[in-house]
Amino acid sequence: MRRVQTVVMAADPVLRAGIVNLLDRRSEIELLAEDGPGRDPLIVMCADDAAELLEAGPQAAPKPAYTVLVVSRMNKAQLLEVVELGVTAVVWRREATADRLVRAVQLVDRGAGDLPADLLGGLLGEVGRARRARGAGTEPLPMGLSSREVDVIRLVSEGMETKEIAAKLCYSERTIKGVLHDVMTRLELRNRAHVVAHAAREGYLRWT
C-alpha cells in the first residue's frame, strides 16, 4: 500500500495535535514535520474559521495544489476563495474522524477533490436563484464549457473518481483526464475542486 506523505499545519497547536493524533497510526499516511524532508507532501491545513486563511492573503496559500482544509466555519463565498488558493478538499471539523480524513487525503492524492455537499449545494442554489431573479430561464449559459465537459464536471462534483466517471459516461479514463486537463489549462484553474467551483459560479451545474 502506498503511504501518502502528509504534513499537518495549524496556527493552533492544540488543533494541530488533535489532527496529528488521528492520522499518526494510520498505515495509509506517512506524517512529516513541517520543516522535514519530503517531496511535495500533501498538506492538511486546520483552522477554526476559513477567514484565518483568507485574511493572511496569497502568501499563506499552500505551495502544492494538493491541500485538505479542516475547518469549523466557512460560507459559500469563502469556499470559492479557498479553492482558488489551492485547497482541493474541505472537511468539516465536526466530521473529522480518522477515516474521514484518510478518505480526503487519498482522494486528493489521486487527483480528485472533496468539497462539502451542503456548501456546494447552497452555492448552486444561490446561483440558480440569482439567474431566475433576473429572468435567466431562457438566457444562454456563458461560453467556455462544452456539454461533455459539463457532464464530466457534474460527476466530479458528486464525488466520483476518474474510473467511475469513465464507466458512467462510457469514455476511457484517459479521455476523462484529458477533458479535465483541457478545462484547467484553458480556464487557468488549479485543480478539480477549482473546476467544480468555477462551473458552479458560472451556472453550469444544477443541484437536485
GROMACS .gro file of N, CA and C in nm, residues 137-202:
model
  198
  137GLY      N    1  -3.428   3.227  -1.735
  137GLY     CA    2  -3.477   3.096  -1.778
  137GLY      C    3  -3.440   3.062  -1.920
  138THR      N    4  -3.439   3.162  -2.007
  138THR     CA    5  -3.402   3.136  -2.146
  138THR      C    6  -3.267   3.194  -2.180
  139GLU      N    7  -3.197   3.248  -2.082
  139GLU     CA    8  -3.066   3.308  -2.106
  139GLU      C    9  -2.963   3.200  -2.131
  140PRO      N   10  -2.884   3.209  -2.238
  140PRO     CA   11  -2.782   3.108  -2.262
  140PRO      C   12  -2.675   3.112  -2.155
  141LEU      N   13  -2.616   2.997  -2.128
  141LEU     CA   14  -2.507   2.991  -2.033
  141LEU      C   15  -2.385   3.061  -2.089
  142PRO      N   16  -2.295   3.108  -2.003
  142PRO     CA   17  -2.173   3.170  -2.051
  142PRO      C   18  -2.094   3.071  -2.137
  143MET      N   19  -2.024   3.123  -2.235
  143MET     CA   20  -1.944   3.036  -2.320
  143MET      C   21  -1.823   2.987  -2.241
  144GLY      N   22  -1.770   2.872  -2.279
  144GLY     CA   23  -1.648   2.825  -2.215
  144GLY      C   24  -1.643   2.677  -2.189
  145LEU      N   25  -1.757   2.611  -2.169
  145LEU     CA   26  -1.759   2.468  -2.141
  145LEU      C   27  -1.851   2.396  -2.238
  146SER      N   28  -1.803   2.285  -2.291
  146SER     CA   29  -1.886   2.204  -2.380
  146SER      C   30  -1.980   2.117  -2.298
  147SER      N   31  -2.078   2.056  -2.363
  147SER     CA   32  -2.172   1.969  -2.290
  147SER      C   33  -2.098   1.850  -2.230
  148ARG      N   34  -1.999   1.797  -2.302
  148ARG     CA   35  -1.923   1.684  -2.246
  148ARG      C   36  -1.843   1.727  -2.124
  149GLU      N   37  -1.784   1.845  -2.129
  149GLU     CA   38  -1.709   1.895  -2.014
  149GLU      C   39  -1.801   1.914  -1.894
  150VAL      N   40  -1.921   1.966  -1.918
  150VAL     CA   41  -2.017   1.986  -1.809
  150VAL      C   42  -2.057   1.852  -1.750
  151ASP      N   43  -2.079   1.751  -1.834
  151ASP     CA   44  -2.115   1.617  -1.785
  151ASP      C   45  -2.006   1.562  -1.693
  152VAL      N   46  -1.881   1.578  -1.734
  152VAL     CA   47  -1.769   1.528  -1.653
  152VAL      C   48  -1.760   1.605  -1.522
  153ILE      N   49  -1.769   1.737  -1.529
  153ILE     CA   50  -1.756   1.819  -1.408
  153ILE      C   51  -1.870   1.791  -1.310
  154ARG      N   52  -1.990   1.769  -1.362
  154ARG     CA   53  -2.105   1.739  -1.275
  154ARG      C   54  -2.077   1.612  -1.194
  155LEU      N   55  -2.019   1.511  -1.257
  155LEU     CA   56  -1.990   1.387  -1.185
  155LEU      C   57  -1.874   1.406  -1.087
  156VAL      N   58  -1.778   1.490  -1.122
  156VAL     CA   59  -1.672   1.524  -1.028
  156VAL      C   60  -1.732   1.589  -0.904
  157SER      N   61  -1.829   1.678  -0.925
  157SER     CA   62  -1.894   1.748  -0.813
  157SER      C   63  -1.971   1.652  -0.723
  158GLU      N   64  -2.010   1.537  -0.777
  158GLU     CA   65  -2.081   1.436  -0.699
  158GLU      C   66  -1.986   1.342  -0.625
  159GLY      N   67  -1.856   1.368  -0.637
  159GLY     CA   68  -1.757   1.290  -0.564
  159GLY      C   69  -1.705   1.168  -0.637
  160MET      N   70  -1.738   1.154  -0.765
  160MET     CA   71  -1.690   1.039  -0.841
  160MET      C   72  -1.543   1.055  -0.879
  161GLU      N   73  -1.472   0.944  -0.885
  161GLU     CA   74  -1.334   0.944  -0.929
  161GLU      C   75  -1.329   0.914  -1.079
  162THR      N   76  -1.208   0.925  -1.135
  162THR     CA   77  -1.191   0.913  -1.280
  162THR      C   78  -1.248   0.783  -1.334
  163LYS      N   79  -1.220   0.673  -1.268
  163LYS     CA   80  -1.266   0.542  -1.315
  163LYS      C   81  -1.418   0.535  -1.318
  164GLU      N   82  -1.482   0.587  -1.214
  164GLU     CA   83  -1.628   0.585  -1.206
  164GLU      C   84  -1.691   0.675  -1.313
  165ILE      N   85  -1.631   0.791  -1.335
  165ILE     CA   86  -1.682   0.883  -1.437
  165ILE      C   87  -1.671   0.821  -1.575
  166ALA      N   88  -1.557   0.757  -1.602
  166ALA     CA   89  -1.536   0.693  -1.731
  166ALA      C   90  -1.641   0.585  -1.757
  167ALA      N   91  -1.670   0.504  -1.655
  167ALA     CA   92  -1.770   0.399  -1.670
  167ALA      C   93  -1.909   0.458  -1.689
  168LYS      N   94  -1.941   0.563  -1.616
  168LYS     CA   95  -2.073   0.625  -1.624
  168LYS      C   96  -2.099   0.686  -1.761
  169LEU      N   97  -1.996   0.750  -1.818
  169LEU     CA   98  -2.013   0.821  -1.945
  169LEU      C   99  -1.966   0.740  -2.065
  170CYS      N  100  -1.917   0.618  -2.040
  170CYS     CA  101  -1.870   0.529  -2.148
  170CYS      C  102  -1.753   0.590  -2.225
  171TYR      N  103  -1.662   0.652  -2.152
  171TYR     CA  104  -1.537   0.701  -2.208
  171TYR      C  105  -1.422   0.627  -2.141
  172SER      N  106  -1.302   0.641  -2.197
  172SER     CA  107  -1.184   0.585  -2.132
  172SER      C  108  -1.141   0.678  -2.018
  173GLU      N  109  -1.066   0.622  -1.924
  173GLU     CA  110  -1.013   0.706  -1.815
  173GLU      C  111  -0.922   0.814  -1.872
  174ARG      N  112  -0.848   0.780  -1.977
  174ARG     CA  113  -0.758   0.877  -2.039
  174ARG      C  114  -0.837   0.996  -2.095
  175THR      N  115  -0.953   0.966  -2.153
  175THR     CA  116  -1.037   1.074  -2.207
  175THR      C  117  -1.086   1.166  -2.096
  176ILE      N  118  -1.129   1.109  -1.985
  176ILE     CA  119  -1.178   1.190  -1.873
  176ILE      C  120  -1.067   1.279  -1.819
  177LYS      N  121  -0.949   1.221  -1.802
  177LYS     CA  122  -0.835   1.301  -1.755
  177LYS      C  123  -0.803   1.413  -1.853
  178GLY      N  124  -0.813   1.381  -1.982
  178GLY     CA  125  -0.786   1.480  -2.085
  178GLY      C  126  -0.886   1.594  -2.083
  179VAL      N  127  -1.013   1.560  -2.063
  179VAL     CA  128  -1.118   1.663  -2.057
  179VAL      C  129  -1.090   1.760  -1.942
  180LEU      N  130  -1.061   1.705  -1.825
  180LEU     CA  131  -1.036   1.790  -1.709
  180LEU      C  132  -0.908   1.871  -1.724
  181HIS      N  133  -0.805   1.809  -1.782
  181HIS     CA  134  -0.680   1.882  -1.805
  181HIS      C  135  -0.702   1.998  -1.901
  182ASP      N  136  -0.779   1.974  -2.006
  182ASP     CA  137  -0.806   2.080  -2.104
  182ASP      C  138  -0.880   2.197  -2.039
  183VAL      N  139  -0.979   2.165  -1.955
  183VAL     CA  140  -1.055   2.271  -1.888
  183VAL      C  141  -0.964   2.351  -1.795
  184MET      N  142  -0.882   2.281  -1.717
  184MET     CA  143  -0.794   2.350  -1.624
  184MET      C  144  -0.694   2.439  -1.697
  185THR      N  145  -0.640   2.388  -1.808
  185THR     CA  146  -0.542   2.465  -1.884
  185THR      C  147  -0.606   2.586  -1.951
  186ARG      N  148  -0.720   2.563  -2.015
  186ARG     CA  149  -0.786   2.669  -2.091
  186ARG      C  150  -0.837   2.782  -2.002
  187LEU      N  151  -0.892   2.746  -1.886
  187LEU     CA  152  -0.952   2.845  -1.797
  187LEU      C  153  -0.860   2.885  -1.682
  188GLU      N  154  -0.736   2.830  -1.684
  188GLU     CA  155  -0.636   2.863  -1.582
  188GLU      C  156  -0.688   2.831  -1.441
  189LEU      N  157  -0.739   2.709  -1.425
  189LEU     CA  158  -0.790   2.662  -1.297
  189LEU      C  159  -0.687   2.568  -1.235
  190ARG      N  160  -0.679   2.566  -1.103
  190ARG     CA  161  -0.568   2.498  -1.036
  190ARG      C  162  -0.587   2.348  -1.020
  191ASN      N  163  -0.709   2.303  -0.999
  191ASN     CA  164  -0.733   2.162  -0.969
  191ASN      C  165  -0.880   2.131  -0.992
  192ARG      N  166  -0.919   2.007  -0.963
  192ARG     CA  167  -1.058   1.966  -0.989
  192ARG      C  168  -1.158   2.043  -0.903
  193ALA      N  169  -1.120   2.069  -0.780
  193ALA     CA  170  -1.211   2.145  -0.694
  193ALA      C  171  -1.232   2.285  -0.751
  194HIS      N  172  -1.128   2.344  -0.805
  194HIS     CA  173  -1.139   2.477  -0.867
  194HIS      C  174  -1.230   2.470  -0.989
  195VAL      N  175  -1.220   2.361  -1.065
  195VAL     CA  176  -1.307   2.342  -1.182
  195VAL      C  177  -1.454   2.338  -1.140
  196VAL      N  178  -1.483   2.260  -1.035
  196VAL     CA  179  -1.621   2.249  -0.986
  196VAL      C  180  -1.672   2.385  -0.938
  197ALA      N  181  -1.588   2.455  -0.862
  197ALA     CA  182  -1.629   2.586  -0.811
  197ALA      C  183  -1.655   2.684  -0.925
  198HIS      N  184  -1.571   2.681  -1.027
  198HIS     CA  185  -1.590   2.770  -1.143
  198HIS      C  186  -1.721   2.737  -1.214
  199ALA      N  187  -1.746   2.608  -1.236
  199ALA     CA  188  -1.868   2.568  -1.305
  199ALA      C  189  -1.992   2.606  -1.225
  200ALA      N  190  -1.984   2.592  -1.093
  200ALA     CA  191  -2.097   2.631  -1.008
  200ALA      C  192  -2.122   2.781  -1.015
  201ARG      N  193  -2.015   2.858  -1.005
  201ARG     CA  194  -2.027   3.004  -1.005
  201ARG      C  195  -2.082   3.056  -1.138
  202GLU      N  196  -2.044   2.989  -1.248
  202GLU     CA  197  -2.087   3.034  -1.380
  202GLU      C  198  -2.224   2.979  -1.420
   0.00000   0.00000   0.00000
